[in-house]
Each structure stands twice: as structure tokens, then as C-alpha cells.
mmCIF file of C-alpha atoms and ligand atoms in Angstrom:
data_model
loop_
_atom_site.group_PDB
_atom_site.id
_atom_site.type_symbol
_atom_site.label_atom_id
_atom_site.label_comp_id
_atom_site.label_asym_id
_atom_site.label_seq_id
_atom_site.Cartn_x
_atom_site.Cartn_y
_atom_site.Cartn_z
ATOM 1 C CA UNK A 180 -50.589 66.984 -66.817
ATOM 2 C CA UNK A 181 -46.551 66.484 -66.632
ATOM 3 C CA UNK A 182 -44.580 63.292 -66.052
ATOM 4 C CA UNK A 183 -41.068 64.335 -64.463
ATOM 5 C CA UNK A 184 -38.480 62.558 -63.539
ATOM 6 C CA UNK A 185 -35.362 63.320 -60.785
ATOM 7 C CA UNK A 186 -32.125 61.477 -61.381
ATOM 8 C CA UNK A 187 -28.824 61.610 -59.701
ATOM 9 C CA UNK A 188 -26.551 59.933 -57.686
ATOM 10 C CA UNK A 189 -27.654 57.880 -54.160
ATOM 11 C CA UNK A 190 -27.396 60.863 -51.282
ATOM 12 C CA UNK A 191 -27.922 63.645 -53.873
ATOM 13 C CA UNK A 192 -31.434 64.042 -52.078
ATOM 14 C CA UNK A 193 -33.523 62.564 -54.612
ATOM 15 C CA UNK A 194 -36.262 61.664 -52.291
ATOM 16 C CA UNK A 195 -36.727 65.009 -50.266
ATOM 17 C CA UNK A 196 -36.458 67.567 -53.667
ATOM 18 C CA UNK A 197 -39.059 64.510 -55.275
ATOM 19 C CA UNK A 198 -41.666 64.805 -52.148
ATOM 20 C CA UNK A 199 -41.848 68.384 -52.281
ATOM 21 C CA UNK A 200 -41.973 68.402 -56.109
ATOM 22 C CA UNK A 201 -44.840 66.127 -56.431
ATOM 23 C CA UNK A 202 -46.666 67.839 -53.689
ATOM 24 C CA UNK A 203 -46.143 71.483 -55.240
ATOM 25 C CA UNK A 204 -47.309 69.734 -58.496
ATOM 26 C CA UNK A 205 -49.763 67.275 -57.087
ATOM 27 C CA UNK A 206 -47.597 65.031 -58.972
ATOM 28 C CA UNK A 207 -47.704 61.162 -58.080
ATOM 29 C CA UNK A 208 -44.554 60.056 -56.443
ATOM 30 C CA UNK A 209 -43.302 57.140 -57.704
ATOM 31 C CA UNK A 210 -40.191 55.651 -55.761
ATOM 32 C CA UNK A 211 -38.440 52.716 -56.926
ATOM 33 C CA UNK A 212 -36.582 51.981 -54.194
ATOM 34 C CA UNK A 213 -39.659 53.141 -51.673
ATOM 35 C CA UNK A 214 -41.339 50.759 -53.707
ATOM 36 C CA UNK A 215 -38.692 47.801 -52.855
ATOM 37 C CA UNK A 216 -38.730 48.272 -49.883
ATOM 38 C CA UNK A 217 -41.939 48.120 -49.618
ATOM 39 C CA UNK A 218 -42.007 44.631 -50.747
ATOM 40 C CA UNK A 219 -39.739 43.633 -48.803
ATOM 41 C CA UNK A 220 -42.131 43.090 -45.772
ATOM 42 C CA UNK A 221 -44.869 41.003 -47.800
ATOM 43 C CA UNK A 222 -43.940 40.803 -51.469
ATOM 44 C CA UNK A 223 -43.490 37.340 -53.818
ATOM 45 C CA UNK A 224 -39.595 38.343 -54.522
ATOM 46 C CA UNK A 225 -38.707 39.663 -51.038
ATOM 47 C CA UNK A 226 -35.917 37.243 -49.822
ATOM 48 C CA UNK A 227 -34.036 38.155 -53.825
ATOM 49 C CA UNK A 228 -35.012 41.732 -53.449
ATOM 50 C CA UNK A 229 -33.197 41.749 -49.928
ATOM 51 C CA UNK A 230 -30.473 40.155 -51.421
ATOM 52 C CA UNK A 231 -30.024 42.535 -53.907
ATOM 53 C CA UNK A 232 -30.345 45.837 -51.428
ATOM 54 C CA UNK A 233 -28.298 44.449 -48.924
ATOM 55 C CA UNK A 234 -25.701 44.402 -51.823
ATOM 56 C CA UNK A 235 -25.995 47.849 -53.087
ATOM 57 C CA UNK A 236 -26.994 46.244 -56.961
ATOM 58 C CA UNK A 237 -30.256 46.569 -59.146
ATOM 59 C CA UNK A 238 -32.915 44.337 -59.371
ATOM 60 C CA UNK A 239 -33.704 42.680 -62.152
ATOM 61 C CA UNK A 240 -35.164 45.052 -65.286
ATOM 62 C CA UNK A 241 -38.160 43.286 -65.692
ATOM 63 C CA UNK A 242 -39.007 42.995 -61.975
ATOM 64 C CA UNK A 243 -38.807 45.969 -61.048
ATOM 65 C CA UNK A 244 -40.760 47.740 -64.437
ATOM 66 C CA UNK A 245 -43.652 45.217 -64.107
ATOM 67 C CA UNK A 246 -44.220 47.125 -60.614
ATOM 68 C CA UNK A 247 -43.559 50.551 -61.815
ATOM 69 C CA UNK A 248 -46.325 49.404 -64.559
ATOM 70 C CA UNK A 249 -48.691 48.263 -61.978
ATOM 71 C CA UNK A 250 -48.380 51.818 -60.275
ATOM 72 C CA UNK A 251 -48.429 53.819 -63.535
ATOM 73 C CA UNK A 252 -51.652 52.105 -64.102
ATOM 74 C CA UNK A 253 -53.314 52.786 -60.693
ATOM 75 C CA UNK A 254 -52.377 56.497 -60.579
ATOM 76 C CA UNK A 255 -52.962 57.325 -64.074
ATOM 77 C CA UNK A 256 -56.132 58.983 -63.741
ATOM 78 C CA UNK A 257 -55.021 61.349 -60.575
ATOM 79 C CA UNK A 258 -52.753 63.049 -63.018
ATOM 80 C CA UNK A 259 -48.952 62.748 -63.585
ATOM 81 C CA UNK A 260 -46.096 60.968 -61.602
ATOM 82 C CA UNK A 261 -42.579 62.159 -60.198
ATOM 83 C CA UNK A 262 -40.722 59.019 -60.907
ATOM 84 C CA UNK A 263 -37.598 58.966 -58.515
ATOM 85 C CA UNK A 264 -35.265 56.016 -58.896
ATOM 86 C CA UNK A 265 -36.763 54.490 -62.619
ATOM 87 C CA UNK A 266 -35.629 54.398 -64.755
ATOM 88 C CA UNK A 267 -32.030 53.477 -63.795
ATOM 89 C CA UNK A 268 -30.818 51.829 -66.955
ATOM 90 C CA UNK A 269 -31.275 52.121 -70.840
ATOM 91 C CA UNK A 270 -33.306 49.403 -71.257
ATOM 92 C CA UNK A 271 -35.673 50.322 -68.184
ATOM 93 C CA UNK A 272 -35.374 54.179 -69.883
ATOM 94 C CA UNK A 273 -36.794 52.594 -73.263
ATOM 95 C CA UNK A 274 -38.868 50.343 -71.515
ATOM 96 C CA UNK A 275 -40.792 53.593 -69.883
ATOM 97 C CA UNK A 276 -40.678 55.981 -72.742
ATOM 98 C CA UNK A 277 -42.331 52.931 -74.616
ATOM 99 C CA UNK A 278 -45.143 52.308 -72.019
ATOM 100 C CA UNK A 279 -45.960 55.898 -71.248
ATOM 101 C CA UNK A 280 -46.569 56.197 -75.138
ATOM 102 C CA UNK A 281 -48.894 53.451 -75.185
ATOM 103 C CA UNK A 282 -50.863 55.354 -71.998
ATOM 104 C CA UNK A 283 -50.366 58.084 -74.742
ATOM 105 C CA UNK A 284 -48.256 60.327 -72.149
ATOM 106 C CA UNK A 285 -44.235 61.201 -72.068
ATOM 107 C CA UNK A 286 -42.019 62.395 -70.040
ATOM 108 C CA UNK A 287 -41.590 66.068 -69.767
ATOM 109 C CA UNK A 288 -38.646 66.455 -67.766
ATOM 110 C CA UNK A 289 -35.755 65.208 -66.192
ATOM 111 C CA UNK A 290 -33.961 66.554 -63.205
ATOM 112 C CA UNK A 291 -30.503 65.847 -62.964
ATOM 113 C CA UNK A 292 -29.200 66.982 -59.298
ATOM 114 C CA UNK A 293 -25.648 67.129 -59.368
ATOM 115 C CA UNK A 294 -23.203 66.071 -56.254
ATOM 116 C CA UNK A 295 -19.650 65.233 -56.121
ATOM 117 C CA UNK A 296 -19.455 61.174 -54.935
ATOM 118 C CA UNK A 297 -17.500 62.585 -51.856
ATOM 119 C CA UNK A 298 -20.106 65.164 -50.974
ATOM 120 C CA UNK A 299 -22.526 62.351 -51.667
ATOM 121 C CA UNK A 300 -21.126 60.020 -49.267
ATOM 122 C CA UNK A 301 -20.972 61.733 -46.549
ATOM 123 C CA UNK A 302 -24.835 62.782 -46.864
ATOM 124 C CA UNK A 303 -25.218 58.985 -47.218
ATOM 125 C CA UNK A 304 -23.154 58.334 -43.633
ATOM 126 C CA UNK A 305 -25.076 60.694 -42.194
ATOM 127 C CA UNK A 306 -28.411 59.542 -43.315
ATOM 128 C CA UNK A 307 -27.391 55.862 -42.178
ATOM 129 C CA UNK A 308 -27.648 56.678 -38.325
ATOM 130 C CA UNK A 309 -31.111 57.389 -38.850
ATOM 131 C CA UNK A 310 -32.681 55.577 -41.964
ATOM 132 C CA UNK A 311 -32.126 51.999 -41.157
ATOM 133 C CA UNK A 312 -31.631 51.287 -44.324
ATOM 134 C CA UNK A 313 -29.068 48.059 -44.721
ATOM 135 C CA UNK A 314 -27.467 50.202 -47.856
ATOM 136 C CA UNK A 315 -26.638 53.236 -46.162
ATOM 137 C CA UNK A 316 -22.982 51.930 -45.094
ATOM 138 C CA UNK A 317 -19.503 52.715 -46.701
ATOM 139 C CA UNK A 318 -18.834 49.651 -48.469
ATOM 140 C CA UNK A 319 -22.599 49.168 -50.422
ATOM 141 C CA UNK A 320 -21.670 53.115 -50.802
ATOM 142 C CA UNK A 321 -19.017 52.449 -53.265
ATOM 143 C CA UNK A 322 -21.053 49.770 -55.149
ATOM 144 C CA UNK A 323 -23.789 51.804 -55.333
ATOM 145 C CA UNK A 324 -21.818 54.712 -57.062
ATOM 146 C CA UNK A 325 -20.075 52.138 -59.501
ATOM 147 C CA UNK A 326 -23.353 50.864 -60.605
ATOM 148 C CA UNK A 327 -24.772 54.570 -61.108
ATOM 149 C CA UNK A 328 -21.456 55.145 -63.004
ATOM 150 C CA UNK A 329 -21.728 52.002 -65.511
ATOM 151 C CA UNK A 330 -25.775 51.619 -65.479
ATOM 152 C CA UNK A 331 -27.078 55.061 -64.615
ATOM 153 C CA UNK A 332 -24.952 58.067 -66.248
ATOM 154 C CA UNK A 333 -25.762 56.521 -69.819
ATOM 155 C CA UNK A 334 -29.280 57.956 -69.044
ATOM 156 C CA UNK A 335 -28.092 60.924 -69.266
ATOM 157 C CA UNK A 336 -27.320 60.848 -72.892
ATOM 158 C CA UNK A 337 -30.375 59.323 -73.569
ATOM 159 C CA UNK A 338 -32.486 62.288 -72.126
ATOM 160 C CA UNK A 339 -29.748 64.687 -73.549
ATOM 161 C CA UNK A 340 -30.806 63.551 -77.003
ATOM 162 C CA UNK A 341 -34.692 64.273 -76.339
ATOM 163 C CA UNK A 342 -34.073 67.929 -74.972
ATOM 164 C CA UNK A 343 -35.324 67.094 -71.381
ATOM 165 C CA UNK A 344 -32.371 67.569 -69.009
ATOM 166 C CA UNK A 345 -32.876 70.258 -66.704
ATOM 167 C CA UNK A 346 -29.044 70.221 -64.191
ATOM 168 C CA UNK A 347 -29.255 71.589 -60.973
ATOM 169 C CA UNK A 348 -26.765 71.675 -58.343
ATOM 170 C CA UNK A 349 -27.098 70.068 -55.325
ATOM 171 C CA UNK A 350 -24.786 71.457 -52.758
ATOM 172 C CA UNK A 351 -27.128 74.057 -51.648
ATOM 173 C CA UNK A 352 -29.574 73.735 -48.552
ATOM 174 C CA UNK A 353 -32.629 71.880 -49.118
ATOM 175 C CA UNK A 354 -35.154 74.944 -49.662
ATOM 176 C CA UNK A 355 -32.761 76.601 -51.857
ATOM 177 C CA UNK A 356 -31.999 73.296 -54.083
ATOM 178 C CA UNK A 357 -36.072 73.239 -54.370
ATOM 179 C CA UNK A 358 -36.639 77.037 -55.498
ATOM 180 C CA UNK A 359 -34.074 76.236 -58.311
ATOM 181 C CA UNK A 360 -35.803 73.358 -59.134
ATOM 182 C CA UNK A 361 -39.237 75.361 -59.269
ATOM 183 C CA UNK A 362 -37.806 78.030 -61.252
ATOM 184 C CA UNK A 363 -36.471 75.830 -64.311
ATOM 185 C CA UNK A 364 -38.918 73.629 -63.924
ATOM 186 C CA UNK A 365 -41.729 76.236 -64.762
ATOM 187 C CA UNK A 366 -39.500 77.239 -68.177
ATOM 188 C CA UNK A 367 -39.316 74.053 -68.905
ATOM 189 C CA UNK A 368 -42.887 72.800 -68.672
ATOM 190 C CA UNK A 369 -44.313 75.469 -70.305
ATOM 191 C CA UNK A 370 -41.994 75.393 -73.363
HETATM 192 P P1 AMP B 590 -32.967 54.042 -53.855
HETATM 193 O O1 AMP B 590 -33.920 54.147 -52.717
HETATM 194 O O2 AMP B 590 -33.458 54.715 -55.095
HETATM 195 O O3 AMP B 590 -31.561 54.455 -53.490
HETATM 196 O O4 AMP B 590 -32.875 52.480 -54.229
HETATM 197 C C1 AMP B 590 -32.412 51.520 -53.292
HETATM 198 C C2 AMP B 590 -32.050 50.214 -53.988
HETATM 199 O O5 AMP B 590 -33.206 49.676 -54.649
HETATM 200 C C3 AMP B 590 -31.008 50.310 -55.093
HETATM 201 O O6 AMP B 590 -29.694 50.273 -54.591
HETATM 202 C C4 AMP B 590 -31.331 49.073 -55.912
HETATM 203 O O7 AMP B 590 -30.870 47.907 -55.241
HETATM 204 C C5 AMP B 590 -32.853 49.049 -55.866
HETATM 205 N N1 AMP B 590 -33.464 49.823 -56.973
HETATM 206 C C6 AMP B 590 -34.137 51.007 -56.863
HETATM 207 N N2 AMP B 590 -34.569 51.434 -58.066
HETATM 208 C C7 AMP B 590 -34.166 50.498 -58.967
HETATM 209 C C8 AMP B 590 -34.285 50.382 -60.368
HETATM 210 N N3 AMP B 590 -34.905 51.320 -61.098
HETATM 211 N N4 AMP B 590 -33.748 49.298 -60.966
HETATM 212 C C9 AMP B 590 -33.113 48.350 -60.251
HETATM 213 N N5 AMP B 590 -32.947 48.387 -58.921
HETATM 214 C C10 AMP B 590 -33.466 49.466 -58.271
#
């Protein structure tokens, strides 16, 4: 069983590599955001979690890791997860390594898909005219990337330090980004 997470900036393609992952690996995906918005139709916190989306910044720490808990918990026994959007800060990435441990799991990899912010944004625009999504406009584009900046790109020192980071580039076509991503993916799971 692996545990694998895909990090990267917003309109690097996060969530298409992480649903073909998971399915290749009959891995659980686990979508922060999907999950967010998810609540946002029924959930306890939905008129602060619109809020919050609408503005391009995170949701609280602890909000948003009690409900990656909850779904850790429910899909432990299918196997292992894809998480795709958590963790997005240090003290989330703690928070997860911590939990996992006490499920007596880890992480075993991290993909980091890598996009210029320009190439980025216009993947964004584009994705806008169909998504729906409130954040997929210019201006909540530019907080977005100065929160990944500050919050987010510490992460990758974190994972550095533990020998997980696996960098792939993501300018290539879809298929092609996913073969890479199968290919050092296999080396690194089996080391
Ligand atoms: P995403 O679909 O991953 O781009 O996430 C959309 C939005 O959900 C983000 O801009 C944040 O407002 C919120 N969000 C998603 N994941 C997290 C997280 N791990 N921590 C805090 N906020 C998050």
C-alpha cells in the first residue's frame, strides 16, 4: 500500500495527473479543495468556507485537517490515498506525517509538477470558462500564487529533507506529463 501526494502550483493540473494516478494505483483520491467544495452545498462552515474561496486564501489549518482526518479514516481499509491539495502548509505537513504515523502508514511520495506562474495562469483562464469555479479569475489568480509562494513552497523543503520529492515538468500534454509520472513513480515506490 502507498500514500502519495501531488503538489504544485493552482493550474499545474493537479487534479487530472491525481485522477489518473489514483485510478492506475487504485489509490484513494483525496482532494482538498474537491472536498471544500463539497461542503459548500450542505456543510456546518459553508458561508466561511465560501468566503475564503471566493478570496483565493486557505482555510483555517484545523478545519480543513479535521476533514482530511475524517476521510483518512473512512478509506483506510481500501488501501492508500493520493492526497491532492493537503497538505498546503508546514503545520498541516506535520500535522499529516503525525496522523498517518499513528494509522502506522507514511507518505511515500511526493509529486512536485512544475509550471511557470505565467504558463499557469493562462491554464487557469482557460479552465474558468468552463469550471465555474468563483476562483478561476485573474485577480484570486494572483492571490492564489502569493499564498502558494509564502505557505506552500516551504513544503518543499520539508519533503526535500525526507527524500520523497519526485519533480516533474508540467508543460507537456496531459498523457505525456502522466507516463513521466508512472515511470518515476515506479523507481520510487519500489526503492
Ligand atoms: P484547489 O482546488 O486545491 O485549488 O483548492 C481551492 C481552494 O480551497 C484554495 O484556494 C483554498 O481556498 C482551499 N483549500 C484547498 N486545500 C486547502 C488546504 N489544504 N488548506 C487550506 N485551504 C485549502
Amino acid at each position: 500500500m502507498s500514500n502519495v501526494l501531488i503538489f504544485g502550483p493552482p493550474g499545474v493540473g493537479k487534479g487530472t495527473q491525481a485522477d489518473l494516478i489514483s485510478k492506475k494505483y487504485k489509490l484513494t483520491h483525496l482532494s482538498s479543495g474537491d472536498l471544500l467544495r463539497a461542503e459548500l452545498k450542505h456543510g456546518r462552515h459553508k458561508v466561511k468556507i465560501k468566503e475564503l474561496l471566493d478570496a483565493g486564501k486557505l482555510v483555517p489549518d484545523d478545519m480543513i485537517t479535521e476533514m482530511i482526518e475524517k476521510a483518512v479514516v473512512q478509506g483506510l481499509k481500501k488501501g492508500g490515498f493520493l492526497f491532492d491539495g493537503y497538505p498546503r502548509t508546514l503545520k498541516q505537513a506535520r500535522s499529516l506525517d503525525k496522523f498517518l504515523k499513528s494509522k502506522k502508514v507514511k507518505l511515500d511520495a511526493v509529486i512536485n509538477l512544475k509550471l511557470s506562474e505565467k504558463d499557469a495562469e493562462k491554464r487557469i483562464l482557460k479552465r474558468g470558462q468552463t469550471s465555474g469555479r468563483s476562483d478561476d479569475n485573474k485577480k484570486i489568480i494572483k492571490a492564489r500564487f502569493g499564498i502558494y509562494r509564502t505557505q506552500t513552497v516551504p513544503l518543499l523543503e520539508y519533503y526535500k529533507k525526507q527524500k520523497k520529492i519526485i519533480n516533474i515538468d508540467g508543460r507537456p500534454a496531459v498523457i505525456d506529463v502522466f507516463a513521466k509520472i508512472v515511470e518515476d513513480l515506479h523507481e520510487a515506490l519500489k526503492s
